[in-house]
CSV table of C-alpha atoms and ligand atoms in Angstrom, one decimal:
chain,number,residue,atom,x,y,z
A,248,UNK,CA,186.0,233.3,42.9
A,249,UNK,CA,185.5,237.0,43.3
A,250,UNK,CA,182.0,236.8,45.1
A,251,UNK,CA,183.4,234.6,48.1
A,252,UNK,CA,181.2,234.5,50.4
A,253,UNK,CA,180.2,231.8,53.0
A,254,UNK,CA,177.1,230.3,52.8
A,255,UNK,CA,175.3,230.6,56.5
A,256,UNK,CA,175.9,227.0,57.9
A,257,UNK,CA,171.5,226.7,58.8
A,258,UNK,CA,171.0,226.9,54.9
A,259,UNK,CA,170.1,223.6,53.2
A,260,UNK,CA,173.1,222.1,52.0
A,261,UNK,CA,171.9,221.9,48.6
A,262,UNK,CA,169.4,224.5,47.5
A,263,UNK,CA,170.6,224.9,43.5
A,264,UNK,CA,167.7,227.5,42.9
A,265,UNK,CA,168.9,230.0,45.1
A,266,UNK,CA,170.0,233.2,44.3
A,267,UNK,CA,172.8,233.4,46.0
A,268,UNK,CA,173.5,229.5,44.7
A,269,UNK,CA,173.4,230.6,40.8
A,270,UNK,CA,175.5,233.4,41.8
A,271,UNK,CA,178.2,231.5,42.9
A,272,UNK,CA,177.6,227.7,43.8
A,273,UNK,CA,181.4,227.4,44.7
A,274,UNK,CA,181.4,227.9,48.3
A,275,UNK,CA,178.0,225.6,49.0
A,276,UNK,CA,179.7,223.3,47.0
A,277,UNK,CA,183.0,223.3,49.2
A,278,UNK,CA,180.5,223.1,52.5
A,279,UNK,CA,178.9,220.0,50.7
A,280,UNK,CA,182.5,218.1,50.5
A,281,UNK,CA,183.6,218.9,53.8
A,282,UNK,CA,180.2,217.5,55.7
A,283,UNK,CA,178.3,215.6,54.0
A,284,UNK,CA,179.6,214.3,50.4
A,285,UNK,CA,177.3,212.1,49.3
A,286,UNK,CA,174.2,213.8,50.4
A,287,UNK,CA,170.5,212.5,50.8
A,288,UNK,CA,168.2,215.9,49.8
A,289,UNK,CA,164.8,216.3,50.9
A,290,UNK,CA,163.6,215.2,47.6
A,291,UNK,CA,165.3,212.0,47.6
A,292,UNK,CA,168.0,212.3,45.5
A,293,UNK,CA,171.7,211.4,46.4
A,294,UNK,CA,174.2,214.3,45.3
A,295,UNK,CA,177.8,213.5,44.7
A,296,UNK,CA,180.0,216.4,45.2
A,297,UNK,CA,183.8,215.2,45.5
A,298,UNK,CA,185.8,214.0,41.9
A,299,UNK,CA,186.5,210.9,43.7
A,300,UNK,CA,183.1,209.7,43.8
A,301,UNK,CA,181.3,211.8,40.3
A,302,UNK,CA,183.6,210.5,38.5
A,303,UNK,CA,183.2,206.7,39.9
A,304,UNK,CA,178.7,207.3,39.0
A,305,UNK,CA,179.6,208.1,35.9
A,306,UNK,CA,181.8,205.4,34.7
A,307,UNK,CA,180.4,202.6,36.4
A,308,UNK,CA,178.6,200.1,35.0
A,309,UNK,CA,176.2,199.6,38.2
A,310,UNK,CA,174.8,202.8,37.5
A,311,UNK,CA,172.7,203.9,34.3
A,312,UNK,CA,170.1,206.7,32.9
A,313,UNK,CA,166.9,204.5,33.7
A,314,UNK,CA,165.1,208.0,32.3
A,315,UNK,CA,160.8,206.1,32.2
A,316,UNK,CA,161.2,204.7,35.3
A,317,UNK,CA,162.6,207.7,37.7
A,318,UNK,CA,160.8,210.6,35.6
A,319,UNK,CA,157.5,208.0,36.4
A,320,UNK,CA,158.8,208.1,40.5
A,321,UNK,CA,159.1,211.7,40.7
A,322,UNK,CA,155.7,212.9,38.8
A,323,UNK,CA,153.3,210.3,38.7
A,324,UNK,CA,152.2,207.5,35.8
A,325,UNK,CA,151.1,209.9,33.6
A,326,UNK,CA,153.9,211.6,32.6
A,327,UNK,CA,155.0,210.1,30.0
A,328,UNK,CA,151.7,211.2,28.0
A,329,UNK,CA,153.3,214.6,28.5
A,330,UNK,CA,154.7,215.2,24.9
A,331,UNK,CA,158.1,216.6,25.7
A,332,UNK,CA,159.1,214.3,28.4
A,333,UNK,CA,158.3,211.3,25.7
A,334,UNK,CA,160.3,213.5,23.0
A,335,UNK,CA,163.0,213.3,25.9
A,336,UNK,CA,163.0,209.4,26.9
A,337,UNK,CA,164.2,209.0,23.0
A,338,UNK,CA,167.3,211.4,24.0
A,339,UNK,CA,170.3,208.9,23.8
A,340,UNK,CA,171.7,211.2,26.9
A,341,UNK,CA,168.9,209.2,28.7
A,342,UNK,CA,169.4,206.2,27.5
A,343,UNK,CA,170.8,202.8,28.4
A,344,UNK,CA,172.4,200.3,26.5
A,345,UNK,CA,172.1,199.2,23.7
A,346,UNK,CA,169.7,201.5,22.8
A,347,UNK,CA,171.8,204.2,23.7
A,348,UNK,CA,174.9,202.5,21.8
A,349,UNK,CA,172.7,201.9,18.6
A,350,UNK,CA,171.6,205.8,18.3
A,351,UNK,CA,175.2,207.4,19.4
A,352,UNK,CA,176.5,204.9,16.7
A,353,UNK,CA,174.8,206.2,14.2
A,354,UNK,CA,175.8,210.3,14.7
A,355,UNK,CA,179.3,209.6,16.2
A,356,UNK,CA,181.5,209.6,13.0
A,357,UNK,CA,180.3,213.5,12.5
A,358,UNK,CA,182.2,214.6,15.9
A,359,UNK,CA,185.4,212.7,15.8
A,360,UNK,CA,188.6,214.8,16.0
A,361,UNK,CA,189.8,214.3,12.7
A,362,UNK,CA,186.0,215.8,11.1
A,363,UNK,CA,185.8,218.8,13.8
A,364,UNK,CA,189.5,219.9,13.1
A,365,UNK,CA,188.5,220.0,9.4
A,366,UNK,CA,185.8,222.6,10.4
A,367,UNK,CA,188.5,224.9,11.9
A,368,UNK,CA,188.3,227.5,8.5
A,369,UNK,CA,184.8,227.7,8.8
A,370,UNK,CA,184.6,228.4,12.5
A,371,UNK,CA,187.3,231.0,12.0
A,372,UNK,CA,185.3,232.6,9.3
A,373,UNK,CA,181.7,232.9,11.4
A,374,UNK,CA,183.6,234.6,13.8
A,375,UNK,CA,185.3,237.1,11.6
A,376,UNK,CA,182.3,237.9,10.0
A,377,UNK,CA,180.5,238.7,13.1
A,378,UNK,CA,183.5,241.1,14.3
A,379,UNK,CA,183.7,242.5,11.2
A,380,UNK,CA,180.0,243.8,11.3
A,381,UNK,CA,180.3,244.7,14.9
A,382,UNK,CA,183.7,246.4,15.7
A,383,UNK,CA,182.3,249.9,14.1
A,384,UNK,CA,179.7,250.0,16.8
A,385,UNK,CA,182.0,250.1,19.9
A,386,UNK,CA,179.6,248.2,22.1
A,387,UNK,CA,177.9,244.8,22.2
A,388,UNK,CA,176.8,242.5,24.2
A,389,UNK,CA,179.1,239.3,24.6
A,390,UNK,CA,176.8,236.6,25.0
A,391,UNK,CA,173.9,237.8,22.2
A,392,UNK,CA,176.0,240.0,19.3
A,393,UNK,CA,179.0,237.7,19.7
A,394,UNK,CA,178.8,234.1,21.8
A,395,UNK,CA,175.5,233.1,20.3
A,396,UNK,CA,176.1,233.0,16.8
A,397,UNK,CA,179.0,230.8,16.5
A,398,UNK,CA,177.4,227.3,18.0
A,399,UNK,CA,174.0,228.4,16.3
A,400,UNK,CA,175.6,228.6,13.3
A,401,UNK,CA,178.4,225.5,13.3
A,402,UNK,CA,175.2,223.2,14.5
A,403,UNK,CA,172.8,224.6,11.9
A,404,UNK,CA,175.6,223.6,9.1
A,405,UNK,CA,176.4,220.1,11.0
A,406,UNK,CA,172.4,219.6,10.5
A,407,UNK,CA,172.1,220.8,6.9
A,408,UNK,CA,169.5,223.7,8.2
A,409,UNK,CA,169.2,225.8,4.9
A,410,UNK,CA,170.2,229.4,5.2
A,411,UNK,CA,167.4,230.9,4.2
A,412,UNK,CA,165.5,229.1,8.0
A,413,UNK,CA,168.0,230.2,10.2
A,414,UNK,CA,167.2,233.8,11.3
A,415,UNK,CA,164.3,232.0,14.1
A,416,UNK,CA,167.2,230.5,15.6
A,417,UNK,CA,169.3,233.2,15.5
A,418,UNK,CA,166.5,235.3,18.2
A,419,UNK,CA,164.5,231.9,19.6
A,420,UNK,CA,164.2,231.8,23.0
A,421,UNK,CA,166.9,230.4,25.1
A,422,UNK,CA,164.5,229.4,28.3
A,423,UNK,CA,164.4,225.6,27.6
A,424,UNK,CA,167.6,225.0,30.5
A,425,UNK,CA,164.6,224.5,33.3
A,426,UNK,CA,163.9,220.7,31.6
A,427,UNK,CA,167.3,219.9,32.8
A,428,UNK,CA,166.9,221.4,36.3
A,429,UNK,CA,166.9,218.6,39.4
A,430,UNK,CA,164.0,220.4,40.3
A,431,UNK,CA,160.1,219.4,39.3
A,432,UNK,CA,158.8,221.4,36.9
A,433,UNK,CA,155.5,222.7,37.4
A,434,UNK,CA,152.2,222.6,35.1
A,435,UNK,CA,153.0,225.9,33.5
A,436,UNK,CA,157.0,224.8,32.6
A,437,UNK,CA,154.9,221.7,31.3
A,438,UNK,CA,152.9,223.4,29.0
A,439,UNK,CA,155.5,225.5,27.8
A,440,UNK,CA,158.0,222.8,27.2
A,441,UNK,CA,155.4,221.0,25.5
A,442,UNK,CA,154.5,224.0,23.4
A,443,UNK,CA,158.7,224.4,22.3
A,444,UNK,CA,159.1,220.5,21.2
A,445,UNK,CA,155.6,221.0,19.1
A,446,UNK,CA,157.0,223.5,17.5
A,447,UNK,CA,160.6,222.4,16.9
A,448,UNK,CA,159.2,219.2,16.1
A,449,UNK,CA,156.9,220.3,13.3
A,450,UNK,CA,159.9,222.6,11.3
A,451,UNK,CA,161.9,219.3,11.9
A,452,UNK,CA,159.8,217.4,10.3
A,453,UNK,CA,159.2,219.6,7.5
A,454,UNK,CA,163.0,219.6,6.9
A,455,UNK,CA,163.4,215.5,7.0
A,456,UNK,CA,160.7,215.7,3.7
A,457,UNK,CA,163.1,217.8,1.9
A,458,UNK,CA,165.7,216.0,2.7
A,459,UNK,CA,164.1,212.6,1.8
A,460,UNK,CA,163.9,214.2,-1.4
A,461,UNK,CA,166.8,216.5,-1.9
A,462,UNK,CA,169.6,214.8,0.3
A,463,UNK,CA,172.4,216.7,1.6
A,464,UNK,CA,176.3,216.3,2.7
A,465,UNK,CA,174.8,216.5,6.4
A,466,UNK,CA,173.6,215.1,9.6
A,467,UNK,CA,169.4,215.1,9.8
A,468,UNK,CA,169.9,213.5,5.9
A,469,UNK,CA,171.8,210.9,7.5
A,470,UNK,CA,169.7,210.3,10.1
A,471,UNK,CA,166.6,210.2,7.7
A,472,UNK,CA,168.2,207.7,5.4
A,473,UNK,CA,168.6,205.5,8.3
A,474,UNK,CA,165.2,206.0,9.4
A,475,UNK,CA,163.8,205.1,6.1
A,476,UNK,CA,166.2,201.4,6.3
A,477,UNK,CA,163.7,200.7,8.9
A,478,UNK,CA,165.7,198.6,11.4
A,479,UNK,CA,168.1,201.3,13.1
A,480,UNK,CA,165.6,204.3,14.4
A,481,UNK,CA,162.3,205.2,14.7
A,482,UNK,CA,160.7,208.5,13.6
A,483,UNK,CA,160.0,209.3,16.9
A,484,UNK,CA,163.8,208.7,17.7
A,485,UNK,CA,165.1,210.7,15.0
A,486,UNK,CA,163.1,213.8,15.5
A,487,UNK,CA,164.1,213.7,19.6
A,488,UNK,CA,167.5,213.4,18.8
A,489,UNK,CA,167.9,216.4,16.4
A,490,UNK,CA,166.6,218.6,19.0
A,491,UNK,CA,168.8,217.3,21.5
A,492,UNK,CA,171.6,217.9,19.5
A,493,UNK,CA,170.2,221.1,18.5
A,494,UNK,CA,169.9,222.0,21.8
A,495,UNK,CA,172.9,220.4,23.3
A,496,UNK,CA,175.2,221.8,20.3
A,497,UNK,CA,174.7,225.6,21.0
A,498,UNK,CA,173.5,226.4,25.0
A,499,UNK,CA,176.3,224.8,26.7
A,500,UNK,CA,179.1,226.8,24.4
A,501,UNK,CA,177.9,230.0,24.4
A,502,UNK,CA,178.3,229.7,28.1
A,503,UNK,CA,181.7,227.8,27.8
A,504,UNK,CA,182.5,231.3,26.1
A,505,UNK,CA,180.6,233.7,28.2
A,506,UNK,CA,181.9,232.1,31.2
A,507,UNK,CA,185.4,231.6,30.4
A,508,UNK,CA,185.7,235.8,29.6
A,509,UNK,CA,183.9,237.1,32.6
A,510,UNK,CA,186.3,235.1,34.8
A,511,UNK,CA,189.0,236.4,32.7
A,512,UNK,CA,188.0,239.9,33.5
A,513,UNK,CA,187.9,239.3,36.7
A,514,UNK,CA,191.3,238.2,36.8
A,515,UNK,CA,193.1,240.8,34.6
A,516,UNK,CA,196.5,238.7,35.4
A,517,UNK,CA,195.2,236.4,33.8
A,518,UNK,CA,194.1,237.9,31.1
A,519,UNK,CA,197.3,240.0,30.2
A,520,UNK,CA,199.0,236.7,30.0
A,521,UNK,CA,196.8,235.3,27.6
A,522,UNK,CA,197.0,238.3,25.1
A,523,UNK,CA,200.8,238.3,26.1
A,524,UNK,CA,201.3,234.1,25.1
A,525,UNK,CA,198.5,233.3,23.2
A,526,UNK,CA,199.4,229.6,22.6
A,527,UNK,CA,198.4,228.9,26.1
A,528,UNK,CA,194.5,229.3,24.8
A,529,UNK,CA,194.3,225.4,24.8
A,530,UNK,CA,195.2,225.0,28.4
A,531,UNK,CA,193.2,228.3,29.2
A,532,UNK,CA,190.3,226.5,27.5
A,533,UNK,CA,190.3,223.2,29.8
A,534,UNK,CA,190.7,226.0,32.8
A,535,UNK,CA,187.9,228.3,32.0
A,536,UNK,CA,186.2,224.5,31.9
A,537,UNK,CA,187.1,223.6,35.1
A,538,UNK,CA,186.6,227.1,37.0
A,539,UNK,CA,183.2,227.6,35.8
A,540,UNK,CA,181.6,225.1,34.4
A,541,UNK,CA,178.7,226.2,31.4
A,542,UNK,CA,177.3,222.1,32.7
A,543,UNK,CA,177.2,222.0,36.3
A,544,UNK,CA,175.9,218.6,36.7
A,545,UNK,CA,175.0,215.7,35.9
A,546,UNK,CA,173.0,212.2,36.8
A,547,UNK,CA,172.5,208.6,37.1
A,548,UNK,CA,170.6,205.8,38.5
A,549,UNK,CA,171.5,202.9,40.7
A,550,UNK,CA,171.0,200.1,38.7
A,551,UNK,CA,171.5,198.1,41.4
A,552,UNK,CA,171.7,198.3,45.3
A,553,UNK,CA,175.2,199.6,45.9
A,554,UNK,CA,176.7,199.2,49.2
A,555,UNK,CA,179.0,202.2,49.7
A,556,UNK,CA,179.4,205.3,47.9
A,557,UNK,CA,181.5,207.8,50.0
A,558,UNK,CA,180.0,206.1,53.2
A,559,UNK,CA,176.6,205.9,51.9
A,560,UNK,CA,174.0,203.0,50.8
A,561,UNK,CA,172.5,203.3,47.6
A,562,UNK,CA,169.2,201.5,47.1
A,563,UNK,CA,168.4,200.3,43.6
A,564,UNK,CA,166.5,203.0,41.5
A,565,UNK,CA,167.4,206.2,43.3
A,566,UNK,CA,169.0,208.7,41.6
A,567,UNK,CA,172.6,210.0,42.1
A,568,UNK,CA,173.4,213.6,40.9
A,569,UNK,CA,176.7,214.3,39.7
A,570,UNK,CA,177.8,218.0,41.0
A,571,UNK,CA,180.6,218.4,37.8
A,572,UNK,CA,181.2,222.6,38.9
A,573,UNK,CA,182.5,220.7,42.6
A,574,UNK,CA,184.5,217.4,40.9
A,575,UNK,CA,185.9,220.4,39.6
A,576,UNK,CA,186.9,222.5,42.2
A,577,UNK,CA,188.1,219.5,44.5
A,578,UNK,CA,191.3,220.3,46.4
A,579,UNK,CA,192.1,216.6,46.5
A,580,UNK,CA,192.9,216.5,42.3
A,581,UNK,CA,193.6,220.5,42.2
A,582,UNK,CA,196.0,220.9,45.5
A,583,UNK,CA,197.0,224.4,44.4
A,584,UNK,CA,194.2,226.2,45.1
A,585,UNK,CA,191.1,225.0,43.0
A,586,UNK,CA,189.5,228.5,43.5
A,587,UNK,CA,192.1,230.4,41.4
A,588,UNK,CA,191.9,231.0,37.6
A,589,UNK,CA,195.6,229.6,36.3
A,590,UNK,CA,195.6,229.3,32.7
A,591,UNK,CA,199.1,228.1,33.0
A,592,UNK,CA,197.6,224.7,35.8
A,593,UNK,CA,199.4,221.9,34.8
A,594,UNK,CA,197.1,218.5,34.7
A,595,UNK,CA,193.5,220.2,33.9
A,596,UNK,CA,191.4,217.2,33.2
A,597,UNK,CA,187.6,219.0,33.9
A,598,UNK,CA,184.6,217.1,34.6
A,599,UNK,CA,182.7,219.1,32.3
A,600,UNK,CA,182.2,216.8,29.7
A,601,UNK,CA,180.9,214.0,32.0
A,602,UNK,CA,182.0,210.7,31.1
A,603,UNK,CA,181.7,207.1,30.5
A,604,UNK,CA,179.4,205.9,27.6
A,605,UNK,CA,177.7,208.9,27.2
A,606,UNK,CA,180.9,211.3,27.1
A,607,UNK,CA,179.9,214.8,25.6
A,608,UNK,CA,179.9,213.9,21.8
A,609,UNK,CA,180.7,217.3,21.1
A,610,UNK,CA,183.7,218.1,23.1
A,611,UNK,CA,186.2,218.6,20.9
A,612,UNK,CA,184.1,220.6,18.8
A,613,UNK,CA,182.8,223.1,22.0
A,614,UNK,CA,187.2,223.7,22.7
A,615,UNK,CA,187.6,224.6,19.1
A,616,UNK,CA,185.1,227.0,19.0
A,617,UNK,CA,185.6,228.2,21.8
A,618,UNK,CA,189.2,228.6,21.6
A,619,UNK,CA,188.6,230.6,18.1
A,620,UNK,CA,185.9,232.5,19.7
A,621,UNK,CA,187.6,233.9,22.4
A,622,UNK,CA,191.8,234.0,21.3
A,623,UNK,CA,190.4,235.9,18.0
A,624,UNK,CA,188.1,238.5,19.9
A,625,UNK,CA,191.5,239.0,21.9
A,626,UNK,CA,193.7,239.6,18.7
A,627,UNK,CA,191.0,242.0,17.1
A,628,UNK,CA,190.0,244.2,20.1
A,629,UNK,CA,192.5,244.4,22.1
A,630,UNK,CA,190.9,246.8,24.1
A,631,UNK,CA,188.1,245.0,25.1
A,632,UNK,CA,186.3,246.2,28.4
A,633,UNK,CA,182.8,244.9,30.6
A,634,UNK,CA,180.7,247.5,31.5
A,635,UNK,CA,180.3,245.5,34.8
A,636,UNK,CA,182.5,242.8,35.8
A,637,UNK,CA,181.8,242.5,39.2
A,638,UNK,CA,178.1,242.4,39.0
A,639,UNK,CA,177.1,239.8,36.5
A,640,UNK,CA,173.8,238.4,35.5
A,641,UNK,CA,173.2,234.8,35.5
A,642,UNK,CA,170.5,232.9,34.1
A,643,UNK,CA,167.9,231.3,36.3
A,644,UNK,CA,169.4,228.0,35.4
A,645,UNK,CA,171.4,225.3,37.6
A,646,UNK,CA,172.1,222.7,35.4
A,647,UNK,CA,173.4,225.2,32.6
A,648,UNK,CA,175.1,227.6,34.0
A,649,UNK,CA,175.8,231.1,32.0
A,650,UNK,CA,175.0,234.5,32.1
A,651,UNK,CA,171.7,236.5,30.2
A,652,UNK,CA,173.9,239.4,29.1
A,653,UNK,CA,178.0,240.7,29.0
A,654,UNK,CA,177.7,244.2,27.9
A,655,UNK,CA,180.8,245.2,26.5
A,656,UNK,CA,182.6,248.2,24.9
A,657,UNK,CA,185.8,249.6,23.5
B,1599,HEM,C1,181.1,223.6,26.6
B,1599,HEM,C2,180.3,222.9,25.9
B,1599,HEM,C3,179.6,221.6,26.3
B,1599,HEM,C4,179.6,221.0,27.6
B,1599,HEM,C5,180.1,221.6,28.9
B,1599,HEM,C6,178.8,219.8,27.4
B,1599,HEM,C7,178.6,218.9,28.5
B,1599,HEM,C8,178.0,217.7,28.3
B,1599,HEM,C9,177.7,216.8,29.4
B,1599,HEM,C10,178.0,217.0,30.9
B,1599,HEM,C11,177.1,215.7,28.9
B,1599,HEM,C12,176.5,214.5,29.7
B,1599,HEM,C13,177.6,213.5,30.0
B,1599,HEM,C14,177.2,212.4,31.0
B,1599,HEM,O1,176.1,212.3,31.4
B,1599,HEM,O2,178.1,211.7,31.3
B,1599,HEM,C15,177.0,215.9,27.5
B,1599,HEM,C16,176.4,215.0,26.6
B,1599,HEM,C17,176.2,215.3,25.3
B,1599,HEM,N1,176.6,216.4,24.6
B,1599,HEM,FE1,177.6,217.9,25.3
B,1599,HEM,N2,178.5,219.6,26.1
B,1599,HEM,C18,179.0,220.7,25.4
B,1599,HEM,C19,178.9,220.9,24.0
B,1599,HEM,C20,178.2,220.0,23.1
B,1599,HEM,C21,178.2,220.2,21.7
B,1599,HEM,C22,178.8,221.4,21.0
B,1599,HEM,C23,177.4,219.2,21.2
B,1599,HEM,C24,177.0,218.9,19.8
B,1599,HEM,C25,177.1,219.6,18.8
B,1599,HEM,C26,177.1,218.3,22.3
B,1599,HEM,C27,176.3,217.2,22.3
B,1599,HEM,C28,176.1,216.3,23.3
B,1599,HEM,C29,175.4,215.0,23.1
B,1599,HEM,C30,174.7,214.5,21.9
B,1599,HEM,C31,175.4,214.4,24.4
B,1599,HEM,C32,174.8,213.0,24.7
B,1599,HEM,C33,175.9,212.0,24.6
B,1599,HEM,C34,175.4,210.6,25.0
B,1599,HEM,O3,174.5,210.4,25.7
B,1599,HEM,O4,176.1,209.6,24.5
B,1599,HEM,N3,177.6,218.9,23.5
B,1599,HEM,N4,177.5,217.1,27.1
């Protein structure tokens, strides 16, 4: 990366709040392979930072989400009374089998290969549409005029979200990431998260009425139908599990797209190729998914005592964090230097997705969109420039990593 600066070797070896980690986690990541890879942090938590051993956590069956029980350890008994960490233990990202292989079961057919390659015209069109109304000006900023509307919008249709509801997406508030930090949050974040799920799950609910009776070609009337069969998911499950695909389907790929043209700008080799040979935007995809990961990490429980992970003993219950950004950036799987951008790297296989049972559902449709996003904004303004590439502003997030603004003109 550009900002490559070591981190001073007194500094906790794991301090993903930072500054100067959000800035640029790379090097404290590459301090955290070379000492101490499997690392016991203050608060108890085991963090994994080499491919080897993330990508071992997240495949193996000794290891699980156990979300009641380790939420319960790290605040206290009454947490779960706490509306939006209940809304969350329905979440099938935190859930075990077969809970977890009942509720992906039911959405999974939506996201296969075949269905998100059918949505190509569409995806193509949103984005048209927004450079058509925006090229005139001459200036925008990538991440809100430009990023932001594609997943908002692909998501909404995937849902059936009527038209007519969707301008309070378009400018809600994109400060929910701190749920997801491995950092407690404290009574205010409570409150506030609380105060979001209320309110997402009241229009939610409002929209499963009119979809009991005005069904659609789309995913919440699915969901309600098999809510109303009785046997395959609870209210409370269905409601939780719209908003995590709400929120799952739009954060993480506007920053797959922010993310992947800052660090283009920043390597302007790399980006003259790209407008030079623009059938290598599938391979520059999985890259700008490797170098800078929009989800930086994430966990799992032991589910049983587990004798040796990278020269560590794992009791039963504790909690393993998976550092995805680092898998990444491992010189033992990426020899040829893991902190250059090469869109041409032969073998990209990114972390980014996670993996095992609770692989991202939407990863094929997050490298479509973003492919579309960012080769067609190439095409159409050629002469794209950032105000500031060197200077960029991330957002206070660790666990979702992407920027609060690319000002842009041309
Ligand atoms: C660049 C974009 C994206 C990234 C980097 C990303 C990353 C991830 C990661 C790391 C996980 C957890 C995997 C694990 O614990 O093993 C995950 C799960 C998930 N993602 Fe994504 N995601 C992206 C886009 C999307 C989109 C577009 C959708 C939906 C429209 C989506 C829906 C989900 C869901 C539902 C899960 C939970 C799956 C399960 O537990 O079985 N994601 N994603």
């Amino acid at each position: 990366m550009n900002e490559h600066v070591q981190p001073a070797s007194s500094a906790p070896l794991f301090n993903p709040l930072a500054p100067e980690f959000i800035r640029n986690p790379y090097p404290h990541y590459e301090r955290m392979r070379t000492t101490d890879p499997v690392h016991l942090t203050p608060l108890g938590m085991y963090v994994a930072s080499r491919h080897a051993e993330v990508s071992l956590v997240m495949r193996d069956k000794r290891f699980g989400k156990d979300y009641v029980e380790r939420t319960i350890r790290r605040y206290g008994p009454k947490i779960m009374d706490e509306p939006v960490f209940r809304s969350m233990s329905h979440w099938m990202l935190q859930q075990d089998p077969p809970d977890h292989t009942r509720l992906r079961g039911l959405v999974v057919k939506a996201f296969t290969a075949r269905r998100v390659e059918d949505m190509r015209p569409r995806i193509q069109q949103v984005v048209d549409d927004t450079l058509d109304r925006i090229i005139p000006q001459g200036k925008m900023d990538l991440i809100e005029d430009f990023a932001f509307r594609l997943p908002v919008t692909i998501i909404c249709d995937m849902l059936g979200i009527p038209e007519d509801h969707r301008e309070a997406f378009y400018t809600g508030s994109r400060d929910g990431g701190r749920l997801l930090d491995p950092v407690p949050l404290s009574p205010e974040e409570i409150k506030q998260g609380n105060a979001s799920n209320a309110l997402a799950a009241m229009y939610f609910q409002q929209l499963f009425d009119l979809r009991r009776k005005s069904p659609g070609n789309d995913l919440i009337t699915q969901l309600v139908q098999a809510e109303e069969d009785g046997s395959k998911l609870t209210n409370e499950e269905l409601t939780a599990n719209i908003i995590l695909l709400f929120g799952a389907g739009h954060e993480t790929t506007v920053n797959l797209i922010g993310n992947g043209l800052l660090s283009l700008h920043r390597n302007p080799d790399q980006l003259a190729l790209l407008k030079a040979r623009p059938e290598l935007i599938t391979n520059a995809i999985e890259e700008f998914l490797r170098y800078d990961s929009s989800v930086q990490l994430t966990g799992r429980v032991a589910l049983e005592d587990i004798d040796d992970l990278g020269g560590k003993r794992i009791p039963k219950g504790e909690s393993v964090l998976c550092l995805l950004g680092s898998a990444n950036h491992d010189p033992a799987v990426y020899p040829d230097n893991p902190e250059r951008l090469d869109i041409t790297r032969p073998n990209v296989k990114p972390l980014s997705f996670g993996g095992g049972i609770h692989f991202c559902l939407g990863a094929q449709l997050a490298r479509i969109e973003a492919e579309i996003a960012i080769s067609t904004l190439l095409r159409r303004i050629p002469d794209l420039r950032l105000d500031d590439a060197v200077n960029a502003e991330w957002r206070p997030t660790f666990v979702l990593r992407g920027l609060k603004r690319l000002p842009a003109s041309w």
